Short mmCIF file of C-alpha atoms in Angstrom, two decimals:
data_model
loop_
_atom_site.label_atom_id
_atom_site.label_comp_id
_atom_site.label_asym_id
_atom_site.label_seq_id
_atom_site.Cartn_x
_atom_site.Cartn_y
_atom_site.Cartn_z
CA UNK A 1 26.98 59.31 3.35
CA UNK A 2 29.37 59.29 6.33
CA UNK A 3 31.54 56.68 4.59
CA UNK A 4 31.42 58.71 1.38
CA UNK A 5 32.59 61.74 3.32
CA UNK A 6 35.56 59.87 4.81
CA UNK A 7 36.43 58.66 1.32
CA UNK A 8 36.57 62.29 0.15
CA UNK A 9 38.67 63.31 3.16
CA UNK A 10 40.56 60.14 4.13
CA UNK A 11 43.04 61.65 6.60
CA UNK A 12 41.07 64.24 8.50
CA UNK A 13 38.34 66.77 8.05
CA UNK A 14 39.50 69.70 5.93
CA UNK A 15 37.54 72.22 3.92
CA UNK A 16 39.62 71.26 0.89
CA UNK A 17 40.72 67.75 0.06
CA UNK A 18 44.29 66.81 0.98
CA UNK A 19 44.57 69.65 3.49
CA UNK A 20 44.63 69.23 7.26
CA UNK A 21 41.66 70.43 9.26
CA UNK A 22 41.25 74.01 10.41
CA UNK A 23 39.22 75.30 13.33
CA UNK A 24 35.75 76.39 12.28
CA UNK A 25 32.07 75.77 12.75
CA UNK A 26 31.71 73.68 9.59
CA UNK A 27 34.23 71.19 10.94
CA UNK A 28 32.36 71.08 14.23
CA UNK A 29 29.11 70.41 12.41
CA UNK A 30 30.61 67.49 10.48
CA UNK A 31 32.30 66.05 13.56
CA UNK A 32 28.99 66.11 15.45
CA UNK A 33 27.36 64.32 12.51
CA UNK A 34 30.07 61.65 12.51
CA UNK A 35 29.69 61.36 16.28
CA UNK A 36 26.01 60.57 15.78
CA UNK A 37 26.97 57.82 13.31
CA UNK A 38 29.50 56.42 15.79
CA UNK A 39 26.89 56.42 18.56
CA UNK A 40 24.37 54.76 16.24
CA UNK A 41 26.70 52.06 14.84
CA UNK A 42 29.35 51.62 17.52
CA UNK A 43 31.99 51.49 14.79
CA UNK A 44 35.27 52.80 16.17
CA UNK A 45 36.53 54.05 12.80
CA UNK A 46 34.26 57.07 13.16
CA UNK A 47 35.56 57.91 16.62
CA UNK A 48 39.15 57.49 15.44
CA UNK A 49 38.50 59.89 12.57
CA UNK A 50 36.94 62.44 14.93
CA UNK A 51 39.85 62.20 17.34
CA UNK A 52 42.45 62.46 14.56
CA UNK A 53 40.79 65.57 13.16
CA UNK A 54 40.65 67.31 16.54
CA UNK A 55 44.21 66.34 17.42
CA UNK A 56 45.54 68.34 14.47
CA UNK A 57 44.21 71.49 16.14
CA UNK A 58 44.94 70.97 19.86
CA UNK A 59 48.42 71.74 21.19
CA UNK A 60 50.21 70.00 24.04
CA UNK A 61 49.25 72.92 26.30
CA UNK A 62 45.57 72.77 25.35
CA UNK A 63 45.85 75.67 22.92
CA UNK A 64 43.81 75.67 19.71
CA UNK A 65 45.63 76.20 16.44
CA UNK A 66 44.28 79.02 14.25
CA UNK A 67 41.92 80.17 17.01
CA UNK A 68 41.91 83.84 18.01
CA UNK A 69 40.03 84.49 21.22
CA UNK A 70 40.09 88.24 20.67
CA UNK A 71 37.95 87.87 17.55
CA UNK A 72 35.03 86.97 19.85
CA UNK A 73 33.55 85.03 16.96
CA UNK A 74 30.71 82.68 17.93
CA UNK A 75 31.49 80.55 14.88
CA UNK A 76 34.63 79.36 16.68
CA UNK A 77 32.69 77.80 19.56
CA UNK A 78 30.79 75.03 17.79
CA UNK A 79 33.70 72.57 17.44
CA UNK A 80 34.05 72.70 21.22
CA UNK A 81 31.19 70.22 21.43
CA UNK A 82 33.57 67.55 20.14
CA UNK A 83 36.12 68.51 22.80
CA UNK A 84 33.49 67.89 25.48
CA UNK A 85 32.78 64.46 24.00
CA UNK A 86 36.45 63.47 23.79
CA UNK A 87 37.41 64.73 27.26
CA UNK A 88 34.84 62.35 28.74
CA UNK A 89 36.26 59.31 26.93
CA UNK A 90 39.38 57.36 27.95
CA UNK A 91 42.49 58.56 26.17
CA UNK A 92 45.88 60.22 26.62
CA UNK A 93 44.73 63.75 25.74
CA UNK A 94 41.78 64.23 28.07
CA UNK A 95 43.54 67.09 29.88
CA UNK A 96 44.29 68.96 26.65
CA UNK A 97 40.72 68.57 25.41
CA UNK A 98 39.48 69.94 28.70
CA UNK A 99 41.85 72.91 28.58
CA UNK A 100 40.75 73.71 25.03
CA UNK A 101 37.08 73.52 26.02
CA UNK A 102 37.76 75.84 28.95
CA UNK A 103 39.45 78.28 26.56
CA UNK A 104 36.33 78.40 24.38
CA UNK A 105 34.15 78.92 27.42
CA UNK A 106 36.46 81.74 28.45
CA UNK A 107 35.64 83.40 25.12
CA UNK A 108 31.95 83.25 25.95
CA UNK A 109 32.62 84.79 29.35
CA UNK A 110 34.01 87.85 27.58
CA UNK A 111 31.77 87.84 24.50
CA UNK A 112 30.40 91.33 23.79
CA UNK A 113 26.66 91.55 24.39
CA UNK A 114 23.65 93.67 23.60
CA UNK A 115 22.22 95.76 26.41
CA UNK A 116 19.74 92.95 27.10
CA UNK A 117 22.47 90.31 27.31
CA UNK A 118 22.39 88.76 23.84
CA UNK A 119 25.73 87.73 22.37
CA UNK A 120 27.09 89.76 19.48
CA UNK A 121 27.67 87.34 16.62
CA UNK A 122 31.25 88.56 16.28
CA UNK A 123 33.17 91.44 17.80
CA UNK A 124 33.36 93.06 14.36
CA UNK A 125 29.59 92.68 13.89
CA UNK A 126 28.79 95.18 16.60
CA UNK A 127 25.41 95.08 18.39
CA UNK A 128 24.18 92.22 16.16
CA UNK A 129 22.55 88.88 16.95
CA UNK A 130 22.23 86.36 14.12
CA UNK A 131 20.20 83.15 14.15
CA UNK A 132 23.36 81.23 13.23
CA UNK A 133 24.94 82.15 16.56
CA UNK A 134 22.45 80.12 18.58
CA UNK A 135 23.73 76.88 17.04
CA UNK A 136 27.34 78.03 17.15
CA UNK A 137 27.40 78.68 20.89
CA UNK A 138 24.43 77.38 22.83
CA UNK A 139 24.64 73.57 22.52
CA UNK A 140 28.29 73.82 23.62
CA UNK A 141 27.37 76.21 26.42
CA UNK A 142 24.56 73.96 27.65
CA UNK A 143 26.67 70.81 27.61
CA UNK A 144 29.57 72.64 29.28
CA UNK A 145 27.20 73.77 32.04
CA UNK A 146 26.11 70.17 32.56
CA UNK A 147 29.59 68.60 32.44
CA UNK A 148 31.16 71.18 34.76
CA UNK A 149 28.08 71.48 37.00
CA UNK A 150 27.58 75.20 36.41
CA UNK A 151 23.81 75.69 36.75
CA UNK A 152 23.92 79.43 36.09
CA UNK A 153 25.15 78.62 32.59
CA UNK A 154 21.69 77.34 31.74
CA UNK A 155 20.23 80.73 32.67
CA UNK A 156 22.45 82.35 30.06
CA UNK A 157 21.53 79.80 27.39
CA UNK A 158 17.84 80.42 28.06
CA UNK A 159 18.46 84.17 27.81
CA UNK A 160 20.00 83.87 24.34
CA UNK A 161 16.95 82.04 23.00
CA UNK A 162 14.60 84.48 24.72
CA UNK A 163 16.34 87.37 22.96
CA UNK A 164 15.89 85.71 19.58
CA UNK A 165 12.22 85.03 20.26
CA UNK A 166 11.76 88.64 21.33
CA UNK A 167 13.59 90.35 18.49
CA UNK A 168 13.61 88.04 15.46
CA UNK A 169 10.19 86.34 15.30
CA UNK A 170 7.78 87.86 12.80
CA UNK A 171 4.33 87.99 14.46
CA UNK A 172 2.50 87.60 11.14
CA UNK A 173 4.19 84.48 9.80
CA UNK A 174 6.02 83.01 12.79
CA UNK A 175 9.17 82.88 10.68
CA UNK A 176 12.41 84.33 12.04
CA UNK A 177 14.43 87.10 10.47
CA UNK A 178 18.12 86.34 9.97
CA UNK A 179 19.60 89.13 12.06
CA UNK A 180 18.90 91.85 14.63
CA UNK A 181 20.89 95.06 15.03
CA UNK A 182 20.29 96.61 18.42
CA UNK A 183 21.81 99.90 17.26
CA UNK A 184 19.74 100.10 14.04
CA UNK A 185 22.91 101.42 12.37
CA UNK A 186 23.36 98.74 9.70
CA UNK A 187 21.98 99.41 6.23
CA UNK A 188 20.11 96.11 6.40
CA UNK A 189 18.44 96.90 9.73
CA UNK A 190 14.85 98.09 9.96
CA UNK A 191 15.07 101.46 11.70
CA UNK A 192 12.13 100.59 13.98
CA UNK A 193 12.73 96.91 14.81
CA UNK A 194 16.41 96.42 14.01
CA UNK A 195 15.50 93.31 12.01
CA UNK A 196 17.03 92.27 8.72
CA UNK A 197 14.52 92.19 5.85
CA UNK A 198 14.19 88.50 4.93
CA UNK A 199 13.65 84.97 6.21
CA UNK A 200 16.65 82.82 5.31
CA UNK A 201 16.05 79.07 5.34
CA UNK A 202 19.37 77.94 6.78
CA UNK A 203 19.33 80.69 9.38
CA UNK A 204 16.14 79.20 10.77
CA UNK A 205 17.67 75.75 10.36
CA UNK A 206 20.53 76.68 12.67
CA UNK A 207 18.00 77.93 15.20
CA UNK A 208 15.81 74.83 15.02
CA UNK A 209 18.79 72.51 15.48
CA UNK A 210 20.06 74.59 18.38
CA UNK A 211 16.72 74.23 20.16
CA UNK A 212 16.56 70.44 19.96
CA UNK A 213 20.23 70.06 20.85
CA UNK A 214 20.38 72.29 23.95
CA UNK A 215 17.44 70.37 25.39
CA UNK A 216 19.69 67.30 25.57
CA UNK A 217 21.49 68.95 28.49
CA UNK A 218 18.91 71.18 30.19
CA UNK A 219 17.90 70.07 33.70
CA UNK A 220 14.31 68.87 33.91
CA UNK A 221 13.55 71.35 36.69
CA UNK A 222 15.08 74.43 35.05
CA UNK A 223 12.36 77.01 34.26
CA UNK A 224 13.98 77.74 30.92
CA UNK A 225 13.44 74.19 29.70
CA UNK A 226 9.68 74.55 29.32
CA UNK A 227 10.19 77.82 27.44
CA UNK A 228 12.63 76.20 25.02
CA UNK A 229 10.16 73.42 24.32
CA UNK A 230 7.45 76.05 23.80
CA UNK A 231 9.67 77.84 21.26
CA UNK A 232 10.10 74.57 19.37
CA UNK A 233 6.37 73.89 19.51
CA UNK A 234 5.72 77.39 18.17
CA UNK A 235 8.16 76.85 15.31
CA UNK A 236 7.06 73.37 14.19
CA UNK A 237 3.70 74.36 12.63
CA UNK A 238 5.42 77.27 10.91
CA UNK A 239 7.91 74.89 9.30
CA UNK A 240 5.06 72.61 8.27
CA UNK A 241 3.22 75.55 6.69
CA UNK A 242 6.20 76.71 4.65
CA UNK A 243 7.26 73.25 3.46
CA UNK A 244 6.98 73.04 -0.32
CA UNK A 245 3.99 70.76 -0.99
CA UNK A 246 5.42 69.51 -4.28
CA UNK A 247 8.99 68.57 -3.31
CA UNK A 248 8.76 68.36 0.48
CA UNK A 249 11.83 70.59 0.74
CA UNK A 250 12.10 74.18 1.99
CA UNK A 251 12.91 77.35 0.09
CA UNK A 252 16.09 79.43 0.31
CA UNK A 253 13.97 82.51 1.11
CA UNK A 254 11.33 80.80 3.15
CA UNK A 255 8.21 82.84 2.43
CA UNK A 256 8.81 83.42 -1.28
CA UNK A 257 7.90 80.03 -2.75
CA UNK A 258 7.89 80.08 -6.53
CA UNK A 259 9.17 83.63 -6.82
CA UNK A 260 11.59 84.13 -9.71
CA UNK A 261 15.09 83.08 -8.72
CA UNK A 262 14.11 81.33 -5.50
CA UNK A 263 14.82 77.62 -5.10
CA UNK A 264 14.44 74.76 -2.65
CA UNK A 265 17.67 74.47 -0.68
CA UNK A 266 19.34 71.37 0.72
CA UNK A 267 20.91 72.45 4.01
CA UNK A 268 17.81 74.15 5.41
CA UNK A 269 15.71 71.15 4.42
CA UNK A 270 18.09 68.73 6.17
CA UNK A 271 18.20 70.89 9.30
CA UNK A 272 14.42 71.10 9.53
CA UNK A 273 14.00 67.34 9.06
CA UNK A 274 16.56 66.71 11.80
CA UNK A 275 14.96 69.15 14.24
CA UNK A 276 11.40 67.99 13.63
CA UNK A 277 12.14 64.27 13.78
CA UNK A 278 14.33 64.61 16.87
CA UNK A 279 11.64 66.76 18.47
CA UNK A 280 9.07 64.03 17.84
CA UNK A 281 11.37 61.24 19.05
CA UNK A 282 12.07 62.98 22.35
CA UNK A 283 8.44 63.91 22.94
CA UNK A 284 8.74 67.66 22.51
CA UNK A 285 6.54 67.69 19.41
CA UNK A 286 3.27 66.05 18.44
CA UNK A 287 3.74 62.87 16.42
CA UNK A 288 2.02 64.49 13.44
CA UNK A 289 5.29 66.30 12.68
CA UNK A 290 6.93 62.96 11.91
CA UNK A 291 4.97 63.03 8.65
CA UNK A 292 6.36 66.48 7.87
CA UNK A 293 9.89 65.22 8.54
CA UNK A 294 9.32 62.08 6.48
CA UNK A 295 8.03 64.07 3.51
CA UNK A 296 10.99 66.41 3.85
CA UNK A 297 13.48 63.55 3.95
CA UNK A 298 11.98 61.91 0.87
CA UNK A 299 12.22 65.27 -0.86
CA UNK A 300 15.89 65.59 0.06
CA UNK A 301 16.64 62.13 -1.34
CA UNK A 302 14.83 62.95 -4.58
CA UNK A 303 15.92 66.55 -5.09
CA UNK A 304 19.49 66.66 -3.81
CA UNK A 305 21.11 63.23 -3.31
CA UNK A 306 22.89 61.48 -6.15
CA UNK A 307 25.12 58.42 -6.49
CA UNK A 308 28.53 59.09 -8.01
CA UNK A 309 30.30 56.76 -10.50
CA UNK A 310 32.58 55.50 -7.70
CA UNK A 311 29.57 54.51 -5.61
CA UNK A 312 29.77 57.35 -3.11
CA UNK A 313 26.80 59.55 -2.34
CA UNK A 314 26.80 63.27 -3.08
CA UNK A 315 24.56 66.09 -1.87
CA UNK A 316 23.73 68.93 -4.24
CA UNK A 317 21.91 72.19 -3.66
CA UNK A 318 23.51 73.75 -0.57
CA UNK A 319 23.97 77.50 -0.67
CA UNK A 320 27.61 78.23 0.14
CA UNK A 321 27.10 81.11 2.56
CA UNK A 322 24.60 83.61 3.91
CA UNK A 323 25.52 86.66 5.94
CA UNK A 324 24.83 90.30 6.71
CA UNK A 325 27.08 93.33 6.33
CA UNK A 326 30.82 92.81 5.93
CA UNK A 327 32.85 93.47 2.78
CA UNK A 328 31.50 93.35 0.13
CA UNK A 329 28.39 94.52 1.91
CA UNK A 330 25.54 92.00 2.22
CA UNK A 331 22.28 93.91 2.49
CA UNK A 332 19.97 91.02 3.42
CA UNK A 333 17.79 91.61 0.37
CA UNK A 334 15.96 88.90 -1.54
CA UNK A 335 18.45 89.40 -4.36
CA UNK A 336 21.39 88.98 -1.98
CA UNK A 337 20.28 85.57 -0.71
CA UNK A 338 19.87 84.37 -4.30
CA UNK A 339 23.27 85.71 -5.36
CA UNK A 340 25.35 83.29 -3.29
CA UNK A 341 26.48 80.21 -5.25
CA UNK A 342 25.29 76.67 -4.64
CA UNK A 343 27.88 74.09 -3.69
CA UNK A 344 28.07 70.32 -4.00
CA UNK A 345 28.94 68.35 -0.85
CA UNK A 346 29.10 71.46 1.31
CA UNK A 347 29.65 70.54 4.96
CA UNK A 348 26.68 72.68 5.96
CA UNK A 349 24.45 70.37 3.95
CA UNK A 350 26.22 67.03 4.37
CA UNK A 351 26.44 67.28 8.18
CA UNK A 352 22.73 67.93 8.72
CA UNK A 353 21.87 65.31 6.07
CA UNK A 354 23.78 62.69 8.06
CA UNK A 355 22.12 63.79 11.30
CA UNK A 356 18.68 63.78 9.67
CA UNK A 357 19.39 60.31 8.27
CA UNK A 358 20.26 58.98 11.72
CA UNK A 359 17.02 60.41 13.08
CA UNK A 360 15.02 58.82 10.28
CA UNK A 361 16.69 55.47 11.00
CA UNK A 362 15.80 55.78 14.68
CA UNK A 363 12.19 56.41 13.67
CA UNK A 364 11.85 53.07 11.90
#
């Protein structure tokens, strides 16, 4: 799949073919997936592609093209993980990669927060935490804290997850709502809890991946580490329960299996397989969850993966977007989540599919 992807985008990673890369979380997701393939295979072509993509965006002074710090948008942080990788490798641009990573961290220093310290998802999404934001910011923040030896950074990472566990977990099902509005002002927000009304598969996928990735960097003796592992151990049986028994995949609206209009969705399924299998491999989860991941991966191959006439692989069935509020207004209803179109070879599906595939290879 990684080679298929490079065939689609031979020069660098753009959202549209034959266009240079832009700065966004989808690019960061794909670059991290390609990094996993490079680490697994040792083939330098993947590293060269990653470096070439990043170099389109980083100026000689360490600035980031098309990045606006004042947006305070957590989506802009994710690609910083690749900067941290590249600045630790030999090369002529180490200083610029470091400067760009420091710029992203500077955004987090000024990121608006809830009264309890949770990051707003974006400055324009006032008082709101979204599940997506944990993947967008926290793996970068944790690795930055490790690389730059800033132990207090881990305290902040732990706080972000604690806020999600406090405000977004449904006590009845164990599933997580997509968003939380501290002010209760949004139309989608429950006036008592501030929660959005539904459980979105990919939203929980972002959260699950964030958990297993931040643990790569957390010090063994940090008190937050055990809590993060406990969150993952709480989530794993929930994911197993809501896995579709027929296909092995997971539903777009997680608790509404079989309801009219609902469907099994590729990106969430790939994210859950990745998180569960990585959790088993690293000893955070009981080995029984390897069977859940294996069933999920087989379901992905059957339901979503196809071979194209030119021999490349394609991934179907990824919902193009999922959000709350904005214009036009997204109300978080069941109908809203089913209204967004499905997309073939969407980065948000392909990236996690590659990462899940690497984990399944490591499990052999």
